[in-house]
Coordinates of C-alpha atoms in Angstrom, one line a residue:
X277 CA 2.7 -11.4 12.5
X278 CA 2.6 -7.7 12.8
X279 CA 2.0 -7.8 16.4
X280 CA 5.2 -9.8 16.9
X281 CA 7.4 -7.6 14.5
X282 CA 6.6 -4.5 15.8
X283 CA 7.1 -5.5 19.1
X284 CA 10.9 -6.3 18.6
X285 CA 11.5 -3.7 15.7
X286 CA 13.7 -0.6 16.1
X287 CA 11.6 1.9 17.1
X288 CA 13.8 4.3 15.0
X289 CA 12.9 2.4 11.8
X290 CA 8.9 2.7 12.2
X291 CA 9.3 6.4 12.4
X292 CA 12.6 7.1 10.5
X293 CA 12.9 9.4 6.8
X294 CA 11.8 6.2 5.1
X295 CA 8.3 7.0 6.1
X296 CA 8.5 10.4 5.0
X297 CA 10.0 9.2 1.7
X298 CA 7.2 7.1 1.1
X299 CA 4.6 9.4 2.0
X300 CA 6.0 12.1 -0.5
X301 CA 6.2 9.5 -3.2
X302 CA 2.7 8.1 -2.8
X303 CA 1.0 12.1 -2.4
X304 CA 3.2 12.4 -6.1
X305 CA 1.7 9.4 -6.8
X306 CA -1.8 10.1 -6.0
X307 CA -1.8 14.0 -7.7
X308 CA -0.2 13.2 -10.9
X309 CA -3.4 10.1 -11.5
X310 CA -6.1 12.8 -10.1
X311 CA -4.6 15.8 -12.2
X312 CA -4.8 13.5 -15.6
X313 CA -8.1 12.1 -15.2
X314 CA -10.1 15.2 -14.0
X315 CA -8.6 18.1 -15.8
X316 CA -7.6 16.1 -19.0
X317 CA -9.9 13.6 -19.3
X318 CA -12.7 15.2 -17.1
X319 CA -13.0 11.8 -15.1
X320 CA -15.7 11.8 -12.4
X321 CA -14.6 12.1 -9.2
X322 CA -14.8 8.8 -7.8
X323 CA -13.6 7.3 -10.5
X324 CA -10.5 9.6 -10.3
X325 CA -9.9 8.7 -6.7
X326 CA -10.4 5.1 -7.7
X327 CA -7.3 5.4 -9.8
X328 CA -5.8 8.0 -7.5
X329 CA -5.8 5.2 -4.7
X330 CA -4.5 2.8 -7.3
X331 CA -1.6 4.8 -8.3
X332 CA -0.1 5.1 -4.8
X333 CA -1.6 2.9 -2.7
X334 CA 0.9 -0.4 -2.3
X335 CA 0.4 -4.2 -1.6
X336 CA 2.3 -3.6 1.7
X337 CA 0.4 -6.6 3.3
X338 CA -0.3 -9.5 1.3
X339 CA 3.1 -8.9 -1.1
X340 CA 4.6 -5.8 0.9
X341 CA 5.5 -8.4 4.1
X342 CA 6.9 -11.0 1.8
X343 CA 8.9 -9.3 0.2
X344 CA 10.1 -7.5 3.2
X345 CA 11.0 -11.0 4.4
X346 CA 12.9 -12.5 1.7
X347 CA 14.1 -9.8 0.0
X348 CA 14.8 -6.9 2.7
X349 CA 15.5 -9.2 5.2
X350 CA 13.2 -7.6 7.8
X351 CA 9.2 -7.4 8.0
X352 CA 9.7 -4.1 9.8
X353 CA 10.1 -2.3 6.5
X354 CA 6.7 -3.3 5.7
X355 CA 5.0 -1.8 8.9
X356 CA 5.6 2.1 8.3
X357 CA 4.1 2.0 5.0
X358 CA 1.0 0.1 5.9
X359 CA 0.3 2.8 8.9
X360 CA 0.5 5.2 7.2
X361 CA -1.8 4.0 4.4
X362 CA -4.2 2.8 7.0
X363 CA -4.0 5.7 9.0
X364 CA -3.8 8.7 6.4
X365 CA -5.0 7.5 2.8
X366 CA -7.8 5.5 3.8
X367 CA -9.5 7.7 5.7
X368 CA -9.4 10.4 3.0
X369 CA -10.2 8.6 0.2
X370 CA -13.2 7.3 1.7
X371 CA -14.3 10.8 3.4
X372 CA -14.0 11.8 -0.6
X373 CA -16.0 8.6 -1.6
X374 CA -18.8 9.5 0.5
X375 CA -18.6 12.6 -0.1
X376 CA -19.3 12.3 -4.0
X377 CA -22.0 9.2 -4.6
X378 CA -24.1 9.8 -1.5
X379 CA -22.8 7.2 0.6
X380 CA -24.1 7.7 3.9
X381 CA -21.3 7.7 6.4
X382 CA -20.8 10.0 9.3
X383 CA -17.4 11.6 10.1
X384 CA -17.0 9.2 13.0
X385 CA -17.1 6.5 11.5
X386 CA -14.6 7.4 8.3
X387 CA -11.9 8.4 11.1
X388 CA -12.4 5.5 13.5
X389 CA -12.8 2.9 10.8
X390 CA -9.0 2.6 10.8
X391 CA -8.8 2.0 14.4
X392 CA -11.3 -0.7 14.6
X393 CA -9.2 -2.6 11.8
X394 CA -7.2 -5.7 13.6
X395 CA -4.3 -5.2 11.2
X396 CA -3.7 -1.7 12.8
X397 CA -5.0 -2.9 16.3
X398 CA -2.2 -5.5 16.1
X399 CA 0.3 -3.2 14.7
X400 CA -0.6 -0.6 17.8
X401 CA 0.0 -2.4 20.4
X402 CA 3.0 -4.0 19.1
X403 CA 4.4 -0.6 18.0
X404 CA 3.6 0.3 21.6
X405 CA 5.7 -2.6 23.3
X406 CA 9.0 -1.1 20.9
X407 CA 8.2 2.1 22.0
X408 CA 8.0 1.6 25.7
X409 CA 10.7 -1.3 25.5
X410 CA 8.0 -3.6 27.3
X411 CA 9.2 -7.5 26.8
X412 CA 6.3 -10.4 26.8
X413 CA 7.1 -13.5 28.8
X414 CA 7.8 -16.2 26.2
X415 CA 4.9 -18.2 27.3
X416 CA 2.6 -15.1 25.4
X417 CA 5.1 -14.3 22.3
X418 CA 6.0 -18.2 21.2
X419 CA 2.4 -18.6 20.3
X420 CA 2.1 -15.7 18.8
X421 CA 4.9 -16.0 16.6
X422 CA 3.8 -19.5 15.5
X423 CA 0.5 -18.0 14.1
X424 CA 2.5 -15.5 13.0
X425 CA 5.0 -17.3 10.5
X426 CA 2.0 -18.8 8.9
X427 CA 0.7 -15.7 7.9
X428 CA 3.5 -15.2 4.7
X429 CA 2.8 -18.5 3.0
X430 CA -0.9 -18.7 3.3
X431 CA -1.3 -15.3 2.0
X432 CA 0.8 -16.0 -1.0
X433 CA -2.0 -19.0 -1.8
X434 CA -4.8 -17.0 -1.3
X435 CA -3.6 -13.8 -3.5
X436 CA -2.9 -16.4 -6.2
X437 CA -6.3 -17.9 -5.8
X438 CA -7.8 -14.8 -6.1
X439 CA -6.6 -13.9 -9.9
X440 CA -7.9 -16.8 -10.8
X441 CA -10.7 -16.2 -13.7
X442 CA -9.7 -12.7 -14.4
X443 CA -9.9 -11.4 -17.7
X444 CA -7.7 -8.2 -18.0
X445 CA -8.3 -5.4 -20.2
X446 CA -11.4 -6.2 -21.7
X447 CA -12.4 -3.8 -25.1
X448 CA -14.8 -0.4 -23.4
X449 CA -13.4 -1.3 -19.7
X450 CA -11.4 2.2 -19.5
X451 CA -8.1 0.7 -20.4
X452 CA -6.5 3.8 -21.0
X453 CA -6.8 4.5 -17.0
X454 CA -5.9 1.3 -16.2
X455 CA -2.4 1.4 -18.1
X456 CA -2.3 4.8 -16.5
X457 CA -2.6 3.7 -13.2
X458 CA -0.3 0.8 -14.0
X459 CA 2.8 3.1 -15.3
X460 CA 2.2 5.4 -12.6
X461 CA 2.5 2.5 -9.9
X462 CA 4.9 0.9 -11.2
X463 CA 7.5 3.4 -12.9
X464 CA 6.9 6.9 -11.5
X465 CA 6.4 6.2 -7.9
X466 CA 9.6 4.1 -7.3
X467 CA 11.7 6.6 -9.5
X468 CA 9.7 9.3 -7.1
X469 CA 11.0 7.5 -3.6
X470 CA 14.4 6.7 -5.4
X471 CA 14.9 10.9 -6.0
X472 CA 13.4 11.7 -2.6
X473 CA 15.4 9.4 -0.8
X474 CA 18.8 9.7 -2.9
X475 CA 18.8 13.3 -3.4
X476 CA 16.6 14.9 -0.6
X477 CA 17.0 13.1 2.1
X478 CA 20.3 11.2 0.9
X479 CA 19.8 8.0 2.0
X480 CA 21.8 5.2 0.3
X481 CA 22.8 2.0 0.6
X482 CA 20.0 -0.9 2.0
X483 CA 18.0 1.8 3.0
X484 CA 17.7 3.0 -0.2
X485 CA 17.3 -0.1 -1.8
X486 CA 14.0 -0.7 1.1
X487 CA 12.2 2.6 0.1
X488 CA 12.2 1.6 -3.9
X489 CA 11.1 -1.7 -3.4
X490 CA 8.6 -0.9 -0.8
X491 CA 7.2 2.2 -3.8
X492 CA 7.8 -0.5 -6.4
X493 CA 5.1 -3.2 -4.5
X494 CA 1.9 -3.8 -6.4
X495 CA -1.4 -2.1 -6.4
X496 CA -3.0 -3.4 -3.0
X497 CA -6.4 -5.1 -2.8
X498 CA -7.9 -3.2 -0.6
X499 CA -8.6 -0.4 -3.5
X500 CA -10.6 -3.2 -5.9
X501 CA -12.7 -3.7 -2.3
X502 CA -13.6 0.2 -1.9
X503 CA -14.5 0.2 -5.7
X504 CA -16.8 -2.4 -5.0
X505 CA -18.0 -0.6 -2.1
X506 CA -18.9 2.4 -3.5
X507 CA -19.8 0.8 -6.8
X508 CA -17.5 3.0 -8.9
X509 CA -14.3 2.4 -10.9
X510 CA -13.9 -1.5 -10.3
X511 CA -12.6 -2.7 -13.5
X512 CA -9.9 0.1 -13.1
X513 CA -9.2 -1.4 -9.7
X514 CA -9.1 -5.0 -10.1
X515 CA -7.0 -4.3 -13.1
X516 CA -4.9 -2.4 -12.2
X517 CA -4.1 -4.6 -9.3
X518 CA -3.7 -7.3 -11.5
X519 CA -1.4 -5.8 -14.1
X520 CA 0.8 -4.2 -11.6
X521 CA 1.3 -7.7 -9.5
X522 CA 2.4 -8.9 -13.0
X523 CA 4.3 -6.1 -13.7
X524 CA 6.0 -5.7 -10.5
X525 CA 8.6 -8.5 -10.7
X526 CA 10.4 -7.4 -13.2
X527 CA 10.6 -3.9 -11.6
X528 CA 11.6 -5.4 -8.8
X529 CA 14.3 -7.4 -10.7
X530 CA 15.8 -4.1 -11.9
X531 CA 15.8 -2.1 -9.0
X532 CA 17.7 -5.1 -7.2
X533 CA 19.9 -5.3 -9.9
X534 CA 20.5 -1.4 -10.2
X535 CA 20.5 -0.8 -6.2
X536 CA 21.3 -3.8 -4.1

């Protein structure tokens, strides 16, 4: 799906002010969660980056894409922010990871691991047709696409089967980081991309409206499956995840309402 996006996306929209928005929202984001828990409540570090990563790190594949879809109009909106997740966040947080609970990992592998993913393989190569304004024979794209269109629907099942069986907020589980974690996600970090982009970089209009949403998605899953990696913080994770995909639709209700 990405693939066939990227490769028929404006190539101005993958690398516009919208990814710069979002980066300085998610950074925000990421410091405010880090500063709490280790100088306030003198957190670990793992632990902190757990909820670091949780507080700015968005669902811009399993919900991000969807939403791009039927409520931006345009699965392209989703691309930036997932690159630059893969391609900057992840490899820090997990240099960090390693770093503090003995993980052994080398330095290679934390900066190649995002290159060896196929989301960002796919996304590559299609961002690399836009770029060089290479078009595919049909007889190569139709079956791509086809796979392709599945991908929204199927993922929308599968995240729902996933919360199935979850308790959230269980008594002694660290709920005060969780609802931390949750606010910060959910309330600071689209009112962060809706000041950067309004008043900074003064975007308006369905531009606007893209960044917020996009700052506004859910906590992704891929932060509940480093905190089971590394065997630290993965009650805050899946939590956090959880509460935030509850949380976000109303959020997103009111910032289509105020915005759109």
């Amino acid at each position: 799906l990405l693939f066939t996006v990227l490769a028929e996306a404006d190539v101005e929209l993958l690398f516009s002010h919208l990814m710069v928005v979002s980066l300085l929202a998610a950074m925000l984001a990421f410091a405010l969660f880090a500063a709490v828990a280790l100088l306030i409540w003198r957190r670990k570090v793992p632990e902190a980056m757990i909820g670091s990563f949780a507080s700015s790190f968005v669902n811009a594949n399993n919900i991000g894409i969807p939403v791009s879809v039927y409520v931006l109009g345009d699965a392209a909106y989703a691309a930036p922010v997932m690159l630059l997740q893969m391609l900057v966040f992840v490899p820090i947080v997990v240099a960090i990871l390693d770093s503090t609970t003995g993980k052994k990992m080398s330095l290679k592998r934390v900066l190649t691991q995002p290159f060896r993913n196929p989301i960002i393989i796919g996304s590559a190569l299609g961002v690399l047709l836009s770029v060089t304004d290479i078009t595919l024979p049909a007889v190569v794209m139709e079956p791509l696409r086809l796979t392709g269109a599945a991908a929204v629907p199927v993922v929308l099942l599968s995240f729902g089967l996933s919360l199935h069986g979850q308790r959230l907020l269980q008594p002694g589980s660290g709920r005060r980081d969780v609802l931390l974690a949750s606010a910060i996600k959910l309330v600071v970090m689209p009112v962060a991309a809706w000041l950067f982009g309004r008043f900074i970089f003064e975007i308006e209009g369905a531009e606007l409206f893209a960044v917020v949403v996009l700052a506004a998605l859910p906590t992704g899953q891929n932060v509940f499956n480093y905190a089971q990696r590394y065997e630290r913080g993965v009650i805050l994770a899946r939590d956090t995840a959880l509460l935030t995909t509850l949380g976000a639709v109303p959020i997103l209700l009111l910032a289509t309402a105020l915005l759109h």
